[in-house]
PDB file of C-alpha atoms and ligand atoms in Angstrom:
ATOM      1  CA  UNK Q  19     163.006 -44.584 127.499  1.00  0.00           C
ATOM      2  CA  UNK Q  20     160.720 -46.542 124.480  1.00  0.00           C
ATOM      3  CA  UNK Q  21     157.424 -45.674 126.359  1.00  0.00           C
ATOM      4  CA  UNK Q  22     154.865 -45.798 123.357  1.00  0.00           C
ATOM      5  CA  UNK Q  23     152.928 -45.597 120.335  1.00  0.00           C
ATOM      6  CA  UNK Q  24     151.893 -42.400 121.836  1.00  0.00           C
ATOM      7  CA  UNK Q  25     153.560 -38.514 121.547  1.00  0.00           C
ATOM      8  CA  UNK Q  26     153.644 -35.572 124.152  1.00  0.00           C
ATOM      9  CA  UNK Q  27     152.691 -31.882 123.291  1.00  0.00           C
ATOM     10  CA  UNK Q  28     154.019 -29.662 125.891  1.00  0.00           C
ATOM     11  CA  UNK Q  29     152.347 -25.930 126.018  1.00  0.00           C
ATOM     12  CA  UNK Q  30     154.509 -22.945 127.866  1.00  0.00           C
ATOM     13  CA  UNK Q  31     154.013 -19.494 128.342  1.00  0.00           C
ATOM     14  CA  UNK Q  32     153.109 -16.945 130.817  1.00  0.00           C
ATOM     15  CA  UNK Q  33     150.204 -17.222 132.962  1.00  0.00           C
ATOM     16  CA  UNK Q  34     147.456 -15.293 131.386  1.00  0.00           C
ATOM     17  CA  UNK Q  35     148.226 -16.191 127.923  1.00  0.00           C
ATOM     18  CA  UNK Q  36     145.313 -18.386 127.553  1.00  0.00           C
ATOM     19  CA  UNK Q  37     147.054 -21.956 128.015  1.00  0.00           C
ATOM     20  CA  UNK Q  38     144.037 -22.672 129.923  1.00  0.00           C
ATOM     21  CA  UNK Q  39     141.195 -21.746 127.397  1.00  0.00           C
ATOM     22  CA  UNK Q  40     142.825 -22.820 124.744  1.00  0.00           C
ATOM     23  CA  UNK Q  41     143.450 -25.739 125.787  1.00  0.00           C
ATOM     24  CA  UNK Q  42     139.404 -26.343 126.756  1.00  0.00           C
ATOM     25  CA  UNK Q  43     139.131 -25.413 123.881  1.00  0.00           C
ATOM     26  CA  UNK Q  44     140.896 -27.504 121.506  1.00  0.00           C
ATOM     27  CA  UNK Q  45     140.486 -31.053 123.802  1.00  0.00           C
ATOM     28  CA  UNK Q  46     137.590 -32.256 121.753  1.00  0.00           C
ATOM     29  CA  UNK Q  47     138.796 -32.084 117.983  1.00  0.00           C
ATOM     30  CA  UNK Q  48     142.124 -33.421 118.577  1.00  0.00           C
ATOM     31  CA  UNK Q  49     141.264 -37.495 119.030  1.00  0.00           C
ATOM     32  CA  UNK Q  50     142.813 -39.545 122.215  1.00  0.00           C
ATOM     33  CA  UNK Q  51     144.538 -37.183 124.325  1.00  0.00           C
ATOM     34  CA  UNK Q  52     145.642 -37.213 127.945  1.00  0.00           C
ATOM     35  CA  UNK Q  53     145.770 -34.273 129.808  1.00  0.00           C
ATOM     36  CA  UNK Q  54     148.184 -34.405 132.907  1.00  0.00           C
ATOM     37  CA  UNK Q  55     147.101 -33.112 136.129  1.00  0.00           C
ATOM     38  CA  UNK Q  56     150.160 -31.854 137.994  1.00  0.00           C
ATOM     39  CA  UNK Q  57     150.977 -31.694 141.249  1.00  0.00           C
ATOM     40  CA  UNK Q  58     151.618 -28.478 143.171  1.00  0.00           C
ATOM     41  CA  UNK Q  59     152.145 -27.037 146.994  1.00  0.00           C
ATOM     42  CA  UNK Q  60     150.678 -23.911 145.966  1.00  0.00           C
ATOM     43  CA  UNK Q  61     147.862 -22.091 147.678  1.00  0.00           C
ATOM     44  CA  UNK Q  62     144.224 -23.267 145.358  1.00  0.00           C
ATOM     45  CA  UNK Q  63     142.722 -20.490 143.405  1.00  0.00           C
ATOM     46  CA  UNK Q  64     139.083 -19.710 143.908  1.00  0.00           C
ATOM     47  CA  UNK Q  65     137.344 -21.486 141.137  1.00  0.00           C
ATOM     48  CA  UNK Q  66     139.947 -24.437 141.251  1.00  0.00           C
ATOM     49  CA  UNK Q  67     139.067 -28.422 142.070  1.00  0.00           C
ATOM     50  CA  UNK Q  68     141.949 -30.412 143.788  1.00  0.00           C
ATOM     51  CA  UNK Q  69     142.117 -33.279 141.886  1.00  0.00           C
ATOM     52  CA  UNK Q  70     141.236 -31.720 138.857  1.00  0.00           C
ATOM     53  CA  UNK Q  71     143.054 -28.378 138.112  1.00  0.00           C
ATOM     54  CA  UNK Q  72     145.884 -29.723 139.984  1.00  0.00           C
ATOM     55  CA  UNK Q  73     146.799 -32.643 142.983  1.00  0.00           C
ATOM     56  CA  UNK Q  74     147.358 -29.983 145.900  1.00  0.00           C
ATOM     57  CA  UNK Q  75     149.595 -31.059 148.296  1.00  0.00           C
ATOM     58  CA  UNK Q  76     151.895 -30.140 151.092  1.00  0.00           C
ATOM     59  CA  UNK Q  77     155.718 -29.204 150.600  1.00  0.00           C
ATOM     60  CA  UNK Q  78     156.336 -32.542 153.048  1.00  0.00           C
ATOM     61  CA  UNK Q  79     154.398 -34.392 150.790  1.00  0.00           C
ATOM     62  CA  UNK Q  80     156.163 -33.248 147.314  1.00  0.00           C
ATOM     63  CA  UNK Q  81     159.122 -33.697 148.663  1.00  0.00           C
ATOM     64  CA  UNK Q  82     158.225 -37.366 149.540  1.00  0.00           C
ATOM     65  CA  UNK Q  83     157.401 -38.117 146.320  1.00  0.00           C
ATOM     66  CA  UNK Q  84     160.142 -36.727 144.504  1.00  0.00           C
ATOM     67  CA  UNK Q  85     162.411 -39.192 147.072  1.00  0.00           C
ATOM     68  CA  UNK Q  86     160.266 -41.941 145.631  1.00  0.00           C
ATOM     69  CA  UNK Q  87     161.306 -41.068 141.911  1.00  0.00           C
ATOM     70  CA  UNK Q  88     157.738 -40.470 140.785  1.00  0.00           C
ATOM     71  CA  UNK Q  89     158.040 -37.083 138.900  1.00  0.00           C
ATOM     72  CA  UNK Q  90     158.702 -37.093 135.412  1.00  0.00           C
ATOM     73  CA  UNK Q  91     160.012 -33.475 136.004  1.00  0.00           C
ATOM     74  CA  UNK Q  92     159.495 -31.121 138.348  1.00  0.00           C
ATOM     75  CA  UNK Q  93     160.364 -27.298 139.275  1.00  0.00           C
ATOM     76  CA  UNK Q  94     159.533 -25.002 141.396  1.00  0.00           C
ATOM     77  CA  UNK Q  95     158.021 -21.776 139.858  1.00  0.00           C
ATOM     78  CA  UNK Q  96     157.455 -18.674 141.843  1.00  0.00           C
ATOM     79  CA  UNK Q  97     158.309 -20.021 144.889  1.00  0.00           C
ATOM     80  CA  UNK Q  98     156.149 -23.656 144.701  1.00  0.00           C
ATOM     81  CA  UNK Q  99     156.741 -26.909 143.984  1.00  0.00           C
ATOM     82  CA  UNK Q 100     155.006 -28.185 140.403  1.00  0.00           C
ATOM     83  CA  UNK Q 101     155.262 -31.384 139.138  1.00  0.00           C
ATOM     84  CA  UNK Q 102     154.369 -34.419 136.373  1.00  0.00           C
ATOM     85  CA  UNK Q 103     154.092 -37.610 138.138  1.00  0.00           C
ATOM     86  CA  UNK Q 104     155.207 -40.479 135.474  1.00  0.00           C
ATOM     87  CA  UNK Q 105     152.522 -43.030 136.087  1.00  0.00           C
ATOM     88  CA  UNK Q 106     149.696 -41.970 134.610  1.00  0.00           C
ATOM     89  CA  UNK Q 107     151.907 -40.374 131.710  1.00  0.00           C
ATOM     90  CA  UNK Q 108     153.295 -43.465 131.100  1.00  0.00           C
ATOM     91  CA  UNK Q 109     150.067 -45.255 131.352  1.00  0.00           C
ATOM     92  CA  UNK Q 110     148.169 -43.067 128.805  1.00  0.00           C
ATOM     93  CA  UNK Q 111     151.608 -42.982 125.811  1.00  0.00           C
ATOM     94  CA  UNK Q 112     150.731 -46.754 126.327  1.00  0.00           C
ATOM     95  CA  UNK Q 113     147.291 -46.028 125.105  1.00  0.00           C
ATOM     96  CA  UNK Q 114     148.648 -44.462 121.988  1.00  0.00           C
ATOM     97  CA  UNK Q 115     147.327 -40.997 123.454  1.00  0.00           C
ATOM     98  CA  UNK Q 116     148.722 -37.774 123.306  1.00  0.00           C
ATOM     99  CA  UNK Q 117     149.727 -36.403 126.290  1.00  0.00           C
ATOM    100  CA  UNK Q 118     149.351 -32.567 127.138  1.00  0.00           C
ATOM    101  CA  UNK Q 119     151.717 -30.908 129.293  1.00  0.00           C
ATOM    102  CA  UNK Q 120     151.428 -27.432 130.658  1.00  0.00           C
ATOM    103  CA  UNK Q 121     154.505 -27.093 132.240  1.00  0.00           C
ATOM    104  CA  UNK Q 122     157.195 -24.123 132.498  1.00  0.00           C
ATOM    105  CA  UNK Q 123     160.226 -23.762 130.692  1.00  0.00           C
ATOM    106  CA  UNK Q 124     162.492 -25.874 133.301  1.00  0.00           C
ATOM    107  CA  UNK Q 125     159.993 -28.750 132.729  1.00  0.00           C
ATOM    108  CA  UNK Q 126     159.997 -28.388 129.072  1.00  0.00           C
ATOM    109  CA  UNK Q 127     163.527 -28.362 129.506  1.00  0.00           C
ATOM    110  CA  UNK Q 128     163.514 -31.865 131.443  1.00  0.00           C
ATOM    111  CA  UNK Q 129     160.883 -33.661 128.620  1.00  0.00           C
ATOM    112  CA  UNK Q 130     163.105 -32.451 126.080  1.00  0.00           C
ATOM    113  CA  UNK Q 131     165.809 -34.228 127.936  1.00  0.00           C
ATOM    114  CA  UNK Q 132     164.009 -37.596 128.887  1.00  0.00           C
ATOM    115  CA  UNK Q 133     161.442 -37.772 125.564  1.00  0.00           C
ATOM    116  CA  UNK Q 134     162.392 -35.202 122.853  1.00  0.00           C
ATOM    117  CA  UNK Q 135     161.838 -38.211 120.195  1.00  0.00           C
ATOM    118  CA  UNK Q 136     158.058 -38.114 120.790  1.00  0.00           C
ATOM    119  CA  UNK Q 137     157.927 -34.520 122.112  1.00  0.00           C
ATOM    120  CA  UNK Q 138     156.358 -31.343 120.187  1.00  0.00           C
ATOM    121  CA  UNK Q 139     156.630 -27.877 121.991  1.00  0.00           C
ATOM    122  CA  UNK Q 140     154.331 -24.906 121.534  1.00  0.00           C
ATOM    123  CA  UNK Q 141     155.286 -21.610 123.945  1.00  0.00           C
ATOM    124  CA  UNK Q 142     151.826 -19.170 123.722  1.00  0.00           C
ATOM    125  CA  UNK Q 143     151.566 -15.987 124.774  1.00  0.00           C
ATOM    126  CA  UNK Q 144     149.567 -12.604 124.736  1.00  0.00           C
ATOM    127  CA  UNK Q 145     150.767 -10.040 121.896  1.00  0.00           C
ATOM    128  CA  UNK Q 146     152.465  -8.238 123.818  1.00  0.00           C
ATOM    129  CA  UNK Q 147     153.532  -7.364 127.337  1.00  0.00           C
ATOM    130  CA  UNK Q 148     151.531  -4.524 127.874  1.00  0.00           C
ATOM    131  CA  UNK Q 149     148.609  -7.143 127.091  1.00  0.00           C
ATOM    132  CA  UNK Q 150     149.565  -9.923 129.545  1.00  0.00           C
ATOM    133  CA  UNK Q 151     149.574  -7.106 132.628  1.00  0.00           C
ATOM    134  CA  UNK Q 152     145.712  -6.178 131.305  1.00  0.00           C
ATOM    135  CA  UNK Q 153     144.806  -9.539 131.118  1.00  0.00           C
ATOM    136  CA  UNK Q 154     146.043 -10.526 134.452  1.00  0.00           C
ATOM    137  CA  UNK Q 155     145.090  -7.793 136.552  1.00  0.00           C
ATOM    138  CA  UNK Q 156     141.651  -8.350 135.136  1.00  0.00           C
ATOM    139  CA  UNK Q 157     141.597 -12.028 135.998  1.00  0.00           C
ATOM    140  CA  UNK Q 158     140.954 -11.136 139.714  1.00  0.00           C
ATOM    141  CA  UNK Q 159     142.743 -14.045 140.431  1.00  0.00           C
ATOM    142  CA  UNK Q 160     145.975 -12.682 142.048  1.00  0.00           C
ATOM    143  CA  UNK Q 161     147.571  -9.940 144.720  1.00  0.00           C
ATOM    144  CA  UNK Q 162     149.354  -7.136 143.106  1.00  0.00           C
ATOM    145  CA  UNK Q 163     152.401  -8.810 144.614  1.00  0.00           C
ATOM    146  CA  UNK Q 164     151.597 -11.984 142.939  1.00  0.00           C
ATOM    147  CA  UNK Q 165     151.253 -10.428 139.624  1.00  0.00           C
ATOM    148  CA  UNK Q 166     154.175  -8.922 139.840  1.00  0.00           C
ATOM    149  CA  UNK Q 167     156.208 -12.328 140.206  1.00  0.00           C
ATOM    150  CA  UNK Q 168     154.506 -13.418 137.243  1.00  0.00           C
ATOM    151  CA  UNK Q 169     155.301 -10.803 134.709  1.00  0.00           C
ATOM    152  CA  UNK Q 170     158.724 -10.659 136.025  1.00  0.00           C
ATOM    153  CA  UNK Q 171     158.605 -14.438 135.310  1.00  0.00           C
ATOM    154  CA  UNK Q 172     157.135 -13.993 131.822  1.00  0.00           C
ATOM    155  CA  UNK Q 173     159.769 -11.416 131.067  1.00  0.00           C
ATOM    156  CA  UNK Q 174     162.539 -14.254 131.856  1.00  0.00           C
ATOM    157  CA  UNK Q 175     160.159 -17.019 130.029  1.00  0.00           C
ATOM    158  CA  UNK Q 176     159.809 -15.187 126.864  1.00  0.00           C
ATOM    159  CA  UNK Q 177     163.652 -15.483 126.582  1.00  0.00           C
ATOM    160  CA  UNK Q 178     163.490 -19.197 125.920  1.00  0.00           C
ATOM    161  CA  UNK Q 179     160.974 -19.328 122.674  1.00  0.00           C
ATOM    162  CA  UNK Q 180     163.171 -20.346 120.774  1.00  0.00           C
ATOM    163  CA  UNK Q 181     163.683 -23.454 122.669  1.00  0.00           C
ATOM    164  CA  UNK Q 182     159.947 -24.469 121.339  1.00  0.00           C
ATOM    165  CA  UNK Q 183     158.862 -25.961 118.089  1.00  0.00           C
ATOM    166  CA  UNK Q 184     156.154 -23.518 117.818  1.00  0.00           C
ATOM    167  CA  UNK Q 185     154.990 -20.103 119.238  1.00  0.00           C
ATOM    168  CA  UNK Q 186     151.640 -19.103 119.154  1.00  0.00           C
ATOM    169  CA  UNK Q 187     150.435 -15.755 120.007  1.00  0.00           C
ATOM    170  CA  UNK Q 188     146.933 -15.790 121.615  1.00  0.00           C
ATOM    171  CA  UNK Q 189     145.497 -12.107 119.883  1.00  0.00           C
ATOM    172  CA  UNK Q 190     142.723 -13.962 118.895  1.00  0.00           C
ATOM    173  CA  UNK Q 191     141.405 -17.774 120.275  1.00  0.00           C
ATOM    174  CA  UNK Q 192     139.540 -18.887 117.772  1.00  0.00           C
ATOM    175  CA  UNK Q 193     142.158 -18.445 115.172  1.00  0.00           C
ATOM    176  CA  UNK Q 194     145.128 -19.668 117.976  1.00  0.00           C
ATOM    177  CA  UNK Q 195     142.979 -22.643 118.894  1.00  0.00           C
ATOM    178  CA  UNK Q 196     142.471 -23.676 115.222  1.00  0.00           C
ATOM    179  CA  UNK Q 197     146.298 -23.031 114.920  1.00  0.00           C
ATOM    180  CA  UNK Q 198     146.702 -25.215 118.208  1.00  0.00           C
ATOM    181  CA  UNK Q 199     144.817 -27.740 116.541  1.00  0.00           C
ATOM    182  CA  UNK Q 200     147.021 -28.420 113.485  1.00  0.00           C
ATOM    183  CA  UNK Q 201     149.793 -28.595 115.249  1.00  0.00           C
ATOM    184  CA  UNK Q 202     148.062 -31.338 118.112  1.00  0.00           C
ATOM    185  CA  UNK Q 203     147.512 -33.398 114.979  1.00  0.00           C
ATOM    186  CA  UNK Q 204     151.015 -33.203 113.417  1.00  0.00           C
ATOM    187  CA  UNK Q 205     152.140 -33.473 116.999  1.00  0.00           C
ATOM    188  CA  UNK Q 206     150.694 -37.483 116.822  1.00  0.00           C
ATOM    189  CA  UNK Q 207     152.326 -37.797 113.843  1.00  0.00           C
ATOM    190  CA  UNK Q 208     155.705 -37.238 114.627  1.00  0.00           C
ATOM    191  CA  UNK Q 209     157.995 -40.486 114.327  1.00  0.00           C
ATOM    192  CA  UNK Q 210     160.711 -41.578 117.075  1.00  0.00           C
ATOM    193  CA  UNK Q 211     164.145 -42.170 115.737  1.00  0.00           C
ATOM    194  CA  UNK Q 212     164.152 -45.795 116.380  1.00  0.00           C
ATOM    195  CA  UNK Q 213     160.503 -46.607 114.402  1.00  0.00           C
ATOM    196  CA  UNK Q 214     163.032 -44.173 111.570  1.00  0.00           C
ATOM    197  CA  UNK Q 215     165.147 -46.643 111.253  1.00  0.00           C
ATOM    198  CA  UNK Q 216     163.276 -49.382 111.475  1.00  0.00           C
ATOM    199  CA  UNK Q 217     160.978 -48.162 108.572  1.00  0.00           C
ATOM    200  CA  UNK Q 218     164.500 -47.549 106.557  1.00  0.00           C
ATOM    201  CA  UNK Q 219     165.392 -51.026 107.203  1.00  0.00           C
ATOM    202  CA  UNK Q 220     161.986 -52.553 106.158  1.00  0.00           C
ATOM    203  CA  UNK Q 221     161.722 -50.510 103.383  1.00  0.00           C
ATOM    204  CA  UNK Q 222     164.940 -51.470 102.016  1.00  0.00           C
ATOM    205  CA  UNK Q 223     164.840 -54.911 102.661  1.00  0.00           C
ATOM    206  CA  UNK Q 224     161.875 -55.027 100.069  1.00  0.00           C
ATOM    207  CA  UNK Q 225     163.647 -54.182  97.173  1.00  0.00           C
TER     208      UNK Q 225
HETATM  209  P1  5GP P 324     149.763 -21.529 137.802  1.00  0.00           P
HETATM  210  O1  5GP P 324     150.168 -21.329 139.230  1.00  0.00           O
HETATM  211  O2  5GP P 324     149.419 -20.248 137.117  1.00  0.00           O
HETATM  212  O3  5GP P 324     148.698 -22.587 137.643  1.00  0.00           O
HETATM  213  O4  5GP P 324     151.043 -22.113 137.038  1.00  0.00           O
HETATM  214  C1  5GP P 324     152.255 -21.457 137.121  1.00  0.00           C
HETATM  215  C2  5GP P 324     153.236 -22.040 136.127  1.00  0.00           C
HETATM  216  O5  5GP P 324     153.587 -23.379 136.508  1.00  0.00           O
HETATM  217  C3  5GP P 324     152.721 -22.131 134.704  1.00  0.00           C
HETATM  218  O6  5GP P 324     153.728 -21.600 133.851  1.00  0.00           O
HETATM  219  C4  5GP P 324     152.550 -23.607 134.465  1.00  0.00           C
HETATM  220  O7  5GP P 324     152.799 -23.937 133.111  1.00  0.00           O
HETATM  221  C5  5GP P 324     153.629 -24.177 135.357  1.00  0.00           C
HETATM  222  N1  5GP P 324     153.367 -25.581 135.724  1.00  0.00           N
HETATM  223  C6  5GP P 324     152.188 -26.149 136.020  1.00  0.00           C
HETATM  224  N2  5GP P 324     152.343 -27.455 136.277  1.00  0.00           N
HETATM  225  C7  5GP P 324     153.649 -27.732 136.112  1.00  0.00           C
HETATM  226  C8  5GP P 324     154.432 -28.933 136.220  1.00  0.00           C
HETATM  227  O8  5GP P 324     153.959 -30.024 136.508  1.00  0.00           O
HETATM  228  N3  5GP P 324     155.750 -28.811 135.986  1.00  0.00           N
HETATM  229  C9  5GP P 324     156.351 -27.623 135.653  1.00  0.00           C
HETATM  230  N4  5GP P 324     157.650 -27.625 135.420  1.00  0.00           N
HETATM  231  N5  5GP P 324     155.642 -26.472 135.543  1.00  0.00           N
HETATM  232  C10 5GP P 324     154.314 -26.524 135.764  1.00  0.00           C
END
C-alpha cells in the first residue's frame, strides 16, 4: 500500500497508563497530526462523547462494516469489538499528517503488517504493576470485575514490548510527554523503503 507523504505513530499499553493524557497532552507541539477515532461496541464511559472518544456502535453494525472491508484493523479486546476504519486514515497520510493510533497489541500487530514502512510504535505504561491497579481503581471508571479483565490483560500486553520501537514509562507526564514528543517528531521523519531507494538512485545518478 503507497498511501502517503504522511507516517503513523501507534501508542499501546494498558489502560490506565496515561495513553489518554498524554496524548492531550502532546497534540499541540507535534505539527499536522490526525488522531483516529475508533470504532467500538462497547458500553460509553461516563465522561465520554460518541463521535469523539470513540464511534459507538452496535455488534450488528461492526460486523457490517468489517463485511464491507472498511477497517484498517480491528480486534476485539475484553470482550468488544474495536476498530480503525481506513478512510479517514487514508485521507489524512494524504495530507502529509501523522496519524495517531491507540490501538492494542493485535492492532499494532495488523499496522505493522499492512504499513510498517511508515509506522513508529511506542507501548507506555505505569512503573509498575502495583501502580496500574492504584491508578485504575482510582479512576472510578470501572466495576471491580472490569478491572480485573484489564490487569489480567495488561499482564498478557506487557509481554509484547518488545514488539514496539519505543517504551515509555509514564512515572512522570511531563517528562513522558516531552519524551513522547521527540519521538512524534522523528516519527514524521522516518523514510519508506521505496522513497530509500529512490533517493539512492537520484543521488547516484548525480555523480
Ligand atoms: P478502552 O476500552 O479502555 O477505551 O480501550 C481498551 C483497549 O482497546 C485499549 O488498549 C485501546 O488501545 C484499545 N483500542 C482502542 N481502539 C482500538 C482500535 O481501533 N483497534 C484496536 N486493535 N484496539 C483499540
Amino acid at each position: 500500500m503507497n498511501l502517503s507523504s504522511g507516517a503513523i505513530l501507534v501508542l499501546s499499553g494498558p489502560s490506565g497508563a496515561g495513553k489518554s493524557s498524554l496524548i492531550s497532552k502532546i497534540i499541540d507541539h507535534i505539527g499536522p497530526t490526525y488522531f483516529s477515532i475508533s470504532t467500538t461496541t462497547r458500553a460509553i464511559r461516563a465522561g465520554e462523547t460518541d463521535g469523539v472518544h470513540y464511534h459507538f456502535v452496535t455488534e450488528e453494525e461492526f460486523k457490517r462494516e468489517i463485511d464491507q472491508e472498511m477497517f484498517l484493523e480491528y480486534a476485539v479486546v475484553h470482550g468488544n469489538y474495536y476498530g480503525t476504519s481506513l478512510g479517514p486514515v487514508k485521507q489524512a497520510l494524504k495530507e502529509g499528517k501523522l496519524v495517531i493510533f491507540d490501538i492494542d497489541v493485535q492492532g499494532h500487530d495488523a499496522v505493522q503488517n499492512r504499513l510498517a514502512d511508515i509506522t513508529t510504535s511506542v507501548f507506555i505504561t505505569t512503573p509498575t504493576l502495583a501502580e496500574l491497579k492504584k491508578r485504575l481503581h482510582n479512576r472510578l471508571t470501572d466495576s471491580e470485575e472490569v478491572i480485573a479483565k484489564r490487569i489480567e490483560m495488561a499482564k498478557r500486553e506487557v509481554q509484547r514490548v518488545s514488539e514496539y520501537d519505543f517504551l515509555v514509562v509514564n512515572d512522570d507526564l511531563d517528562r513522558a510527554a516531552e519524551i513522547l514528543v521527540s519521538i512524534a517528531k522523528a516519527a514524521r521523519m522516518k523514510i519508506p523503503t521505496l522513497q530509500i531507494n529512490e533517493f539512492v538512485q537520484t543521488w547516484e545518478a548525480q555523480a
